[in-house]
mmCIF file of C-alpha atoms in Angstrom:
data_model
loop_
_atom_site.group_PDB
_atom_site.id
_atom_site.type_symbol
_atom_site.label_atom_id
_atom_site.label_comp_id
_atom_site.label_asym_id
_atom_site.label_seq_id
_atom_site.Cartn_x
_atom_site.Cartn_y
_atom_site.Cartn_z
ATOM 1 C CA UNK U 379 182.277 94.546 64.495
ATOM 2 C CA UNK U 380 180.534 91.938 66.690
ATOM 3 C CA UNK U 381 177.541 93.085 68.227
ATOM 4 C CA UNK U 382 177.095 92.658 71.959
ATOM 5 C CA UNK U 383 174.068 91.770 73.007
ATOM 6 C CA UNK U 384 171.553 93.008 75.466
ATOM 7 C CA UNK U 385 172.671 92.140 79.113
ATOM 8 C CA UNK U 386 171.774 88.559 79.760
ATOM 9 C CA UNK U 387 170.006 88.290 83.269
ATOM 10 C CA UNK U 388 171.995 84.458 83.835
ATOM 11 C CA UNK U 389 175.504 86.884 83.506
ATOM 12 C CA UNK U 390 176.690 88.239 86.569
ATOM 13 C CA UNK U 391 179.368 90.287 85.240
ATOM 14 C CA UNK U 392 182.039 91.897 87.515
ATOM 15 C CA UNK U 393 183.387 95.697 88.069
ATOM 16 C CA UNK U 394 184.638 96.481 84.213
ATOM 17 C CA UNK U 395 186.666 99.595 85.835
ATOM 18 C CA UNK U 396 188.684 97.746 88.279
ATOM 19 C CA UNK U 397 188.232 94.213 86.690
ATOM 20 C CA UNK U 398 188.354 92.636 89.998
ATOM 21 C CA UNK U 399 186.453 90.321 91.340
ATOM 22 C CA UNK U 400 185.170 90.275 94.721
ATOM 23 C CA UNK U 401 186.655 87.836 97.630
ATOM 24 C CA UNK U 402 184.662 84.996 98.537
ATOM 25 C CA UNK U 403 182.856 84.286 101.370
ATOM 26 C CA UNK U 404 182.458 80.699 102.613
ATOM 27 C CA UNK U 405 178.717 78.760 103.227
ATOM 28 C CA UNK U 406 177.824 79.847 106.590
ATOM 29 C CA UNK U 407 174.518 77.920 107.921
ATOM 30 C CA UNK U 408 173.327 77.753 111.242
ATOM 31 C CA UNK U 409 176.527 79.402 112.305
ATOM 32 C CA UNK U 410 178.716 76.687 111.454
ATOM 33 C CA UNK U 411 181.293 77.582 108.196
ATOM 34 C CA UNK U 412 181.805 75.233 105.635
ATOM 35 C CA UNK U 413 184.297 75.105 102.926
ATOM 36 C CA UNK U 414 182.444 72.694 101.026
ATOM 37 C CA UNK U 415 179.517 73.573 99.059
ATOM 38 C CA UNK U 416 178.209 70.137 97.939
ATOM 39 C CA UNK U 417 175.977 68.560 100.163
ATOM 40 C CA UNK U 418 175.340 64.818 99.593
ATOM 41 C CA UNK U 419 172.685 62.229 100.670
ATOM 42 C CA UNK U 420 173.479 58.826 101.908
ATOM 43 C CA UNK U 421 171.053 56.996 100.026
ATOM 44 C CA UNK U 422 171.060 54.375 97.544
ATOM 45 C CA UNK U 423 174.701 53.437 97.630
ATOM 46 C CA UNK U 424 175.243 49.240 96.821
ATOM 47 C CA UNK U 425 177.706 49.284 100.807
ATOM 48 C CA UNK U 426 178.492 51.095 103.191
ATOM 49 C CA UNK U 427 182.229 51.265 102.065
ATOM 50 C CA UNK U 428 181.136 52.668 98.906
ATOM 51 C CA UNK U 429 178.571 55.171 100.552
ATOM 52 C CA UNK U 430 181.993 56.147 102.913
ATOM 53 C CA UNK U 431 184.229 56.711 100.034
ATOM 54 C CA UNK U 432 181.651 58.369 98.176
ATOM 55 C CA UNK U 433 181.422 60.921 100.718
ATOM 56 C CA UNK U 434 185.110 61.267 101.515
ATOM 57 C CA UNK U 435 185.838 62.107 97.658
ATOM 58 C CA UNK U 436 183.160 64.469 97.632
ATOM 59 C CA UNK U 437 184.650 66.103 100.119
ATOM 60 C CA UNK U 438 181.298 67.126 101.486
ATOM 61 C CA UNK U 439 180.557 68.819 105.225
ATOM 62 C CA UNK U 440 176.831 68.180 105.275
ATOM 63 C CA UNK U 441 175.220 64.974 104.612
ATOM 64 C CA UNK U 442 171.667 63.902 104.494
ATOM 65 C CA UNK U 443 170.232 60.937 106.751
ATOM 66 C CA UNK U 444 166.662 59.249 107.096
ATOM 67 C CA UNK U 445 164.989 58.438 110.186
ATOM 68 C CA UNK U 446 163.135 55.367 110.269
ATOM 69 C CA UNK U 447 161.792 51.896 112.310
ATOM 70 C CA UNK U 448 164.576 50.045 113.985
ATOM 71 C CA UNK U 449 164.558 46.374 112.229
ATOM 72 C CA UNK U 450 163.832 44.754 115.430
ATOM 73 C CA UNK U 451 165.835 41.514 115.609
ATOM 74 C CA UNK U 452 168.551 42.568 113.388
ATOM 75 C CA UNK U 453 172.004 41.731 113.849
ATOM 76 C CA UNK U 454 173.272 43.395 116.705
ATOM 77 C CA UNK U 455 176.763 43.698 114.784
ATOM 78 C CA UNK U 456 175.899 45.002 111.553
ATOM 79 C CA UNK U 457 176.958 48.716 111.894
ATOM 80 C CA UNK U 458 174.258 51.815 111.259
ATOM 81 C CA UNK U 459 174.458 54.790 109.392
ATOM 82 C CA UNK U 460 176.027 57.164 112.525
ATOM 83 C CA UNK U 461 179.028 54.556 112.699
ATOM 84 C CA UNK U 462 179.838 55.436 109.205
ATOM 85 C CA UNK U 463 179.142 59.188 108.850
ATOM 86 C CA UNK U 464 180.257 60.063 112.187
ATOM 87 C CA UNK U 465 178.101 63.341 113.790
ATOM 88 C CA UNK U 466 181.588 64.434 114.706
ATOM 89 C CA UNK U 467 183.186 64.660 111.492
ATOM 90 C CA UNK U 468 180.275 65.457 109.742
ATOM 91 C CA UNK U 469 176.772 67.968 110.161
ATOM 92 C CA UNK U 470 173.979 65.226 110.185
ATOM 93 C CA UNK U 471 170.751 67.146 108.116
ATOM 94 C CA UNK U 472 167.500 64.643 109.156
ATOM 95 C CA UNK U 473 165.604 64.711 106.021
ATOM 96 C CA UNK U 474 162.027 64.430 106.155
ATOM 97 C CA UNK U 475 161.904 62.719 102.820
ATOM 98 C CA UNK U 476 158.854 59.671 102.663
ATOM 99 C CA UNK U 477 156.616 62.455 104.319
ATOM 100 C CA UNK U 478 153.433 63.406 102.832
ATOM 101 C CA UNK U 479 152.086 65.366 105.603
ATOM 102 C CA UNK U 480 152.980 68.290 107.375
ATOM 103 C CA UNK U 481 152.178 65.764 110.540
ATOM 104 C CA UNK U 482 154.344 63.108 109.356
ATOM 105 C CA UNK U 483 157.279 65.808 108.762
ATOM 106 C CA UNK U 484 157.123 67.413 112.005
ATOM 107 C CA UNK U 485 156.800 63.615 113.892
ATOM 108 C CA UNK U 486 160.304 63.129 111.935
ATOM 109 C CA UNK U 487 162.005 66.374 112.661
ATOM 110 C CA UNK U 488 161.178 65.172 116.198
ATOM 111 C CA UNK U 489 162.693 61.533 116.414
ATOM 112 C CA UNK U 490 165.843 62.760 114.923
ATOM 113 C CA UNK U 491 166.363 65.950 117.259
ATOM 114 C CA UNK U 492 165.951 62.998 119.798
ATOM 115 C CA UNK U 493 167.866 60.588 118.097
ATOM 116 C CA UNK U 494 170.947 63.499 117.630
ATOM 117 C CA UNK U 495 170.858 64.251 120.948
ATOM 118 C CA UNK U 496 168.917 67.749 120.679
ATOM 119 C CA UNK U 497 170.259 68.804 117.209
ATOM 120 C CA UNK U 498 168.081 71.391 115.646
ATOM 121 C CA UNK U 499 169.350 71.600 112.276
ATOM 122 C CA UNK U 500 166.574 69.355 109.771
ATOM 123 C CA UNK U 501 165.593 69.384 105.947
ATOM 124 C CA UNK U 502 162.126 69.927 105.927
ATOM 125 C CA UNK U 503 160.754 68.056 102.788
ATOM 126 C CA UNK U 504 157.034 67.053 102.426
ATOM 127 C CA UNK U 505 155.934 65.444 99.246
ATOM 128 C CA UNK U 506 152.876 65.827 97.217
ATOM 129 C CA UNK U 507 152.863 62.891 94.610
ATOM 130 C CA UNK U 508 155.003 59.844 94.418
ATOM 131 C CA UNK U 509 155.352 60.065 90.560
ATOM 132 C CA UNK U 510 157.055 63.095 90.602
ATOM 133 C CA UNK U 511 157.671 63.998 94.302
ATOM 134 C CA UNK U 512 157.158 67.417 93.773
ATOM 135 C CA UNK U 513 156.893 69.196 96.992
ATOM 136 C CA UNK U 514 153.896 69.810 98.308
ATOM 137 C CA UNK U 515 153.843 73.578 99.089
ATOM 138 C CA UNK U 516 150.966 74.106 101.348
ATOM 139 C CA UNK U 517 151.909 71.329 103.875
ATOM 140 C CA UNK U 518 155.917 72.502 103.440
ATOM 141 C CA UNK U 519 154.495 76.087 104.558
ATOM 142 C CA UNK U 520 152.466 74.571 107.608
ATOM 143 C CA UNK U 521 155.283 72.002 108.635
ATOM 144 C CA UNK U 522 157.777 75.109 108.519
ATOM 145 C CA UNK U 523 155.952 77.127 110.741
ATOM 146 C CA UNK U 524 155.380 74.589 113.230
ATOM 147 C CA UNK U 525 158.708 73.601 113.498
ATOM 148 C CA UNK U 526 160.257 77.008 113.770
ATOM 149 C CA UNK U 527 158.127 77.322 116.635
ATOM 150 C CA UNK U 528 159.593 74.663 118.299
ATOM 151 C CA UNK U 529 162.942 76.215 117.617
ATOM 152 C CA UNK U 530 164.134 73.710 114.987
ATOM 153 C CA UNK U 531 166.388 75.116 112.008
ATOM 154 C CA UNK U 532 164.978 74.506 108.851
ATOM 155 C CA UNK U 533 166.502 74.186 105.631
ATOM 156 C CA UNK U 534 163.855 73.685 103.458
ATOM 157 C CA UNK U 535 163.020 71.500 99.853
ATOM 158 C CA UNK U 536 160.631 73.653 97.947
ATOM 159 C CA UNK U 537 159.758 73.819 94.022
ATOM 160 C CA UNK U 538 161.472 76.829 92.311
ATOM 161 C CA UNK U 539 158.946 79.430 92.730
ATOM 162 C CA UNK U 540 160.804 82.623 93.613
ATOM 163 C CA UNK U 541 157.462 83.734 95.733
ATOM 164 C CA UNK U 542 157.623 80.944 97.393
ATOM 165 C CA UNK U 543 160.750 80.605 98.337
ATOM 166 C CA UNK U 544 160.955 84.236 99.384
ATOM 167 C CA UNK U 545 157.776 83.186 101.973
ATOM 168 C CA UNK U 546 159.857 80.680 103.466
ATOM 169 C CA UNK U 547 162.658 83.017 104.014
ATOM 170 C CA UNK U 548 160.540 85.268 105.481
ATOM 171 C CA UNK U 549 158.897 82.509 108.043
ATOM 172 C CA UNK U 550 162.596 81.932 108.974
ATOM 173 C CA UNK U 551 163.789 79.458 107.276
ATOM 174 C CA UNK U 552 167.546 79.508 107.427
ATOM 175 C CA UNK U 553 168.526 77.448 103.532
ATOM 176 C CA UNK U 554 165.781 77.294 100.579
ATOM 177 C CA UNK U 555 166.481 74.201 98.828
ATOM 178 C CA UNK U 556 164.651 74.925 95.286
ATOM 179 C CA UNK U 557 164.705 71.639 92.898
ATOM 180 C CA UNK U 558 166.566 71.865 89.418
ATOM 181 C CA UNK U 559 164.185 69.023 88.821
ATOM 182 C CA UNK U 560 162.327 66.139 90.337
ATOM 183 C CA UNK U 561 164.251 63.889 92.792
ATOM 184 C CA UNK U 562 166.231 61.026 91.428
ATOM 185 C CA UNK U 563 165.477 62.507 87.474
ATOM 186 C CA UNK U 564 168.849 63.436 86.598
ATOM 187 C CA UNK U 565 167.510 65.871 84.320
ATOM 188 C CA UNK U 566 169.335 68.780 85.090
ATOM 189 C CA UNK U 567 168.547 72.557 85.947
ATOM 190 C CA UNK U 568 165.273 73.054 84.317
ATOM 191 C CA UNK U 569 164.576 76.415 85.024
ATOM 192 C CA UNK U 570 167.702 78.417 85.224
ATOM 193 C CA UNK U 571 165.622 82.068 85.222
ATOM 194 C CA UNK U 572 163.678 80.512 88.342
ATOM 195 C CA UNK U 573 166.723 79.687 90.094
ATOM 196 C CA UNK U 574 168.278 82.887 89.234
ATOM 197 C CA UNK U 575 165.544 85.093 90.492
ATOM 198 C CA UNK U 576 165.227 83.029 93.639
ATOM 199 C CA UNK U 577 169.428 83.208 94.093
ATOM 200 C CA UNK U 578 169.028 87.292 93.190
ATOM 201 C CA UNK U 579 166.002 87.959 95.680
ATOM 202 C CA UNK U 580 167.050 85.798 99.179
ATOM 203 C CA UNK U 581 168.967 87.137 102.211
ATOM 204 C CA UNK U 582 169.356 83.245 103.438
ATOM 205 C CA UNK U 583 171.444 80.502 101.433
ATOM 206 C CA UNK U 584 170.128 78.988 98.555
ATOM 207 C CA UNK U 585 171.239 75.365 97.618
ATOM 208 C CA UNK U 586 169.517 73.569 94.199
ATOM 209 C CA UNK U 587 168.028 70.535 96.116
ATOM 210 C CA UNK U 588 167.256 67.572 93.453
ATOM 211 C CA UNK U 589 167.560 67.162 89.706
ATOM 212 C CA UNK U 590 171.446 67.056 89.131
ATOM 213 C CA UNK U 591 172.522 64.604 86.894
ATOM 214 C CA UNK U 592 176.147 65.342 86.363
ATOM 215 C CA UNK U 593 179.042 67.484 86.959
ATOM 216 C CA UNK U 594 177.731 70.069 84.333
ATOM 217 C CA UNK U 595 174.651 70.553 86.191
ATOM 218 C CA UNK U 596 176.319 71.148 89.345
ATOM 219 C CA UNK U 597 178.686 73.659 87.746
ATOM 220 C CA UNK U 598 175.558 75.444 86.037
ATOM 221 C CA UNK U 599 173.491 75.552 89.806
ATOM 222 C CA UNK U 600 176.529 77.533 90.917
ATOM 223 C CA UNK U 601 177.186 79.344 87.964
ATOM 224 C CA UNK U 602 173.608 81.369 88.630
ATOM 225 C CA UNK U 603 175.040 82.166 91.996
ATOM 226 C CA UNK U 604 173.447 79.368 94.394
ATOM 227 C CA UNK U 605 175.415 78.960 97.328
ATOM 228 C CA UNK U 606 175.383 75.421 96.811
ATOM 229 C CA UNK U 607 174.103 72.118 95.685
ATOM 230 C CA UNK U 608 172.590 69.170 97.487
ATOM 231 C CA UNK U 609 172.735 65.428 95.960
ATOM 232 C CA UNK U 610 172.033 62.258 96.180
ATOM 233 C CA UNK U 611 171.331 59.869 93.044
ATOM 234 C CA UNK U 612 173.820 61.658 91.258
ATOM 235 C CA UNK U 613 176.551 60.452 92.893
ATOM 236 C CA UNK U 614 175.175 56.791 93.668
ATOM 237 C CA UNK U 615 173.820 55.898 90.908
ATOM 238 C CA UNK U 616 176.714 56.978 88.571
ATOM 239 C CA UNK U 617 178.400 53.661 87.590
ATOM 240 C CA UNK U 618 181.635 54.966 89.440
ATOM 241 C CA UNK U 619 179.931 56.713 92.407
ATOM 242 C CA UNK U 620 183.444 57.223 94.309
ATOM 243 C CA UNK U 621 184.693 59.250 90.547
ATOM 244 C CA UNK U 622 181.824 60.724 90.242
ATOM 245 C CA UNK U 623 181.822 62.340 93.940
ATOM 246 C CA UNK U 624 185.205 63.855 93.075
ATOM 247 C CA UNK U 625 183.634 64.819 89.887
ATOM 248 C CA UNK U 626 180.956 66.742 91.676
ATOM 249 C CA UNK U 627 183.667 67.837 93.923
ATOM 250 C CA UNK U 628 185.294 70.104 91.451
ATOM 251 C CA UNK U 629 182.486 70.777 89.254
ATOM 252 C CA UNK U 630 180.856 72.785 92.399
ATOM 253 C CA UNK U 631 184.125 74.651 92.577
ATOM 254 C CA UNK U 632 184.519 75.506 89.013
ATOM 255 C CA UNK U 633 180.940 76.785 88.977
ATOM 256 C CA UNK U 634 181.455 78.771 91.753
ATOM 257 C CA UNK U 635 184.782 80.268 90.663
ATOM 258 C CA UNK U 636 183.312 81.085 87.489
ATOM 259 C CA UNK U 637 180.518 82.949 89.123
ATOM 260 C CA UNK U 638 182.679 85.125 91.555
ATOM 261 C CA UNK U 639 185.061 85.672 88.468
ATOM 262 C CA UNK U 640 181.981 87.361 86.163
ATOM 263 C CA UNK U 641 181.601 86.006 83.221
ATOM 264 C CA UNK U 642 182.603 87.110 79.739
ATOM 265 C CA UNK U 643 179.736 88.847 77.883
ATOM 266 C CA UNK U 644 177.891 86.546 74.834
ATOM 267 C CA UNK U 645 177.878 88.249 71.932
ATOM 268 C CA UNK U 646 175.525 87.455 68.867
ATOM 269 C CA UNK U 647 179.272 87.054 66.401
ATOM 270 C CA UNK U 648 182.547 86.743 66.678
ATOM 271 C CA UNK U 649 185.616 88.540 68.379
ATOM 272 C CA UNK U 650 189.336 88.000 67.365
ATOM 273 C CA UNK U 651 191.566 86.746 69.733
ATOM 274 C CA UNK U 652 194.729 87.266 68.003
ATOM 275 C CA UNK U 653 195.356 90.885 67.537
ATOM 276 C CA UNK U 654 194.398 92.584 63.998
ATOM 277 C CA UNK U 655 197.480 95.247 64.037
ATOM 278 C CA UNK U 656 200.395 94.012 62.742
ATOM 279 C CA UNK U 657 199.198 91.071 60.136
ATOM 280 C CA UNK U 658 201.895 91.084 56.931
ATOM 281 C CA UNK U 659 199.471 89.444 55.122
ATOM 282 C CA UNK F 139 150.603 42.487 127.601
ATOM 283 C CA UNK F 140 150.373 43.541 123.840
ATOM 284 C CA UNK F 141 151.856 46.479 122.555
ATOM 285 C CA UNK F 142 151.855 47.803 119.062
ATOM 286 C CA UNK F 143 155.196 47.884 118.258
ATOM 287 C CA UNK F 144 156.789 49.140 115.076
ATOM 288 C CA UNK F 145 152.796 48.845 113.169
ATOM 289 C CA UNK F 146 153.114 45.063 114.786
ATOM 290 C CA UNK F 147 150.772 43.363 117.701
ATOM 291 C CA UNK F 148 153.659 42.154 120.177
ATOM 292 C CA UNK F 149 153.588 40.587 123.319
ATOM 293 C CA UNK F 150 155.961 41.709 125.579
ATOM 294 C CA UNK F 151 155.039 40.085 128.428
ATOM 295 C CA UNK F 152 155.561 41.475 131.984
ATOM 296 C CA UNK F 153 157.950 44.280 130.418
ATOM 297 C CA UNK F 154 156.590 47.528 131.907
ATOM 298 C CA UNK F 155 159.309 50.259 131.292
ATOM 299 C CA UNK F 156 160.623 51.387 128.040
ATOM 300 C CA UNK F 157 163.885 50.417 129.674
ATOM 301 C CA UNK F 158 163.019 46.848 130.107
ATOM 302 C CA UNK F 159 161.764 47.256 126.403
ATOM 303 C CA UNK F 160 164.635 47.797 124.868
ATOM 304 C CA UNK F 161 166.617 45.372 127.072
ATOM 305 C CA UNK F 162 164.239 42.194 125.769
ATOM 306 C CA UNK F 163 164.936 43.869 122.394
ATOM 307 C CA UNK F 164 168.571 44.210 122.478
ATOM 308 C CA UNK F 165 168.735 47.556 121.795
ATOM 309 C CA UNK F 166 170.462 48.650 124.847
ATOM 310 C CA UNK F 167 173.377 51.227 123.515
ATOM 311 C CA UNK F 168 171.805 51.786 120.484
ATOM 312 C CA UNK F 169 171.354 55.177 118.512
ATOM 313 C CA UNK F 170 167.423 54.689 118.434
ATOM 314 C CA UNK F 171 164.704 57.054 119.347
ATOM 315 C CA UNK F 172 161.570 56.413 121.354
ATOM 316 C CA UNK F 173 157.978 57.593 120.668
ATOM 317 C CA UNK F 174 154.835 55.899 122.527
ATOM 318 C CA UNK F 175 151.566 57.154 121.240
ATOM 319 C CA UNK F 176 152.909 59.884 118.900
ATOM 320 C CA UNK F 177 154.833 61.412 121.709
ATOM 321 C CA UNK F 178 158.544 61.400 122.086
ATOM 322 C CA UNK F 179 159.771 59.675 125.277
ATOM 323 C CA UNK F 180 163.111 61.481 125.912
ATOM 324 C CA UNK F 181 166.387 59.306 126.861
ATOM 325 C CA UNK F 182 166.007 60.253 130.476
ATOM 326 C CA UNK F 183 162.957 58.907 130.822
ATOM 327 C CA UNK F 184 163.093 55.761 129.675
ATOM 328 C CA UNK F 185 163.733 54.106 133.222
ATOM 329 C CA UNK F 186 160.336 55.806 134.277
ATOM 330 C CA UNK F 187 158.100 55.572 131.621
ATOM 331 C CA UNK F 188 155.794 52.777 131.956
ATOM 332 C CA UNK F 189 153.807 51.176 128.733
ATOM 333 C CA UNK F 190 150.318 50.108 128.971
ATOM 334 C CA UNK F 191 148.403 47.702 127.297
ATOM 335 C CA UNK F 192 147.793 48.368 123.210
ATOM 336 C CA UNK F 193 150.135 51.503 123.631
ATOM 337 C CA UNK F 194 151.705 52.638 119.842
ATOM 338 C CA UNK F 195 155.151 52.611 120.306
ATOM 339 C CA UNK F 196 157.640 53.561 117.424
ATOM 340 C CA UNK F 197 161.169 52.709 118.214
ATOM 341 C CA UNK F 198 163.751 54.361 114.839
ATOM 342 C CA UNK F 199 166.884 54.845 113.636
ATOM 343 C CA UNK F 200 169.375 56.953 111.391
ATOM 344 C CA UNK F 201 170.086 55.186 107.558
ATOM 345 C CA UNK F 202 171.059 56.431 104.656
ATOM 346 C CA UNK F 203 168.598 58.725 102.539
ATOM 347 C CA UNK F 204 168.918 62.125 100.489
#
């Protein structure tokens, strides 16, 4: 007989007695619902067309934007990022990415609410080495605080430290945004327990922020139960980035599916499919 | 008079508003943001506000970024 063996903390398996699954419940953040899980950036795409397509397929909600100096003198034509990602079709999240200070980050947060006509919502993100852009933790803590005060809502980038990321719950942050790995890597979920026991222990969303590579990464980030996923490089720098949005698209759905339908058990051998009564042989 | 403008020394000559700033600049119905001196200077008061000489003023946009 195949042994099963002992419960697997990555398995969140489902009611045995009624073998039912329980309903779904879309991303809620900031009181706005979204249907979509997969966040996207709107970096690093070779046009604007493709960056629009990209998106479309994706069939993201919530994109990512960067605030930065007007090029003064430019051409007066050439349309700008809110002409192709309009604020009415889409949540605008101000990213504080480039920011190595909790200074800089909170300056940011600022120009955008400005620039988005008072809109509170931001993605606090302050950086601690340009090698691996690992967050830096302290500053994120201080920026987070001071922005909350001001009344922003902060969905915030943080390493995956499950203390941590409980701390910024706790200050009021309303999304922790752990990485699966360092920004732009493409190296996949590195530490799945991490994410786990972050997903397991918050009260607030928690989206894997950084470190997808492809559509099985995505799929695994929602497998351990994170309410969604956040890309950027992914998508744009995938030879295809239009395929691979819709990729992403339904990878973040399978994963999710297959979390809210419980897993099977792993067992160390194997167990029959076809049924053992009734062979003639 | 010279501002710094965008990390740049620029002379904007007898331009005194933030308004008449972003006129000579051609700006005007732009989605851009004002700060002078590490402040924000809201929409509304760009009319009023009034540079002065060697003031830092930081004049951004929205692009595309994760």
């Amino acid at each position: 007989m195949a042994a099963i063996l002992p419960p697997d903390p990555m398995i969140q398996t489902r009611d045995t007695m009624t073998n039912e699954s329980p309903q779904d419940t879309p991303l809620t953040i900031d009181g706005t619902t979204y249907s979509s899980r997969l966040l996207v950036g709107t970096g690093k795409y070779g046009s604007w067309e493709q960056a629009r397509d990209a998106i479309e397929a994706s069939g993201s909600q919530m994109v990512t934007m960067a605030v930065r100096r007007t090029n003064l003198g430019q051409n007066p034509d050439e349309p700008s990022l809110l002409d192709i990602v309009s604020p009415e079709k889409y949540t605008l999240l101000p990213n504080t990415a480039g920011c190595y200070s909790a200074r800089d980050a909170v300056r940011t947060c600022k120009l955008a609410r400005e620039l988005l006509d008072g809109h509170n919502l931001v993605k606090l993100e302050v950086l601690g080495d340009e090698k691996t852009l690992y967050p830096d933790v302290t500053e994120t803590l201080k920026a987070a605080e001071q922005l909350i005060d001001d009344g922003f809502r902060v969905m915030v980038y943080t390493n995956d430290d499950p203390l941590i990321a409980l701390k910024l719950e706790r200050m009021g942050c309303i999304a922790v945004m752990p990485l699966g790995a360092p920004i732009g890597s493409g190296l996949g979920i590195q530490n799945r327990y991490n994410i786990r026991t972050i997903v397991e222990n918050a009260s607030v969303p928690i989206l894997v922020d950084a470190g997808v590579g492809t559509a099985s990464d995505a799929s695994l980030a929602m497998e351990l139960g994170c309410d969604g996923v956040l890309m950027n490089t992914a998508i744009a720098e995938a030879k295809d980035p239009v395929r691979m949005a819709g990729a992403m698209r339904k990878a973040i759905e399978a994963g999710r599916d297959a979390y809210m339908a419980g897993r099977m058990p792993k067992r160390a051998y194997a167990s029959a499919s076809s049924p053992l009564d009734g062979t003639f042989f | 008079m010279n501002i710094i403008l965008n990390g740049e020394n620029t002379e904007v000559g007898e331009t005194a508003s933030i308004q008449a700033l972003i006129e000579r600049l051609e700006l005007t119905g732009r989605r851009i943001a004002v700060e002078v001196n590490e402040e924000i200077v809201p929409r509304s008061e760009h009319e009023s506000h009034q540079l002065a000489p060697g003031d830092q003023v930081e004049i951004v946009h929205a692009i595309g970024g994760g």
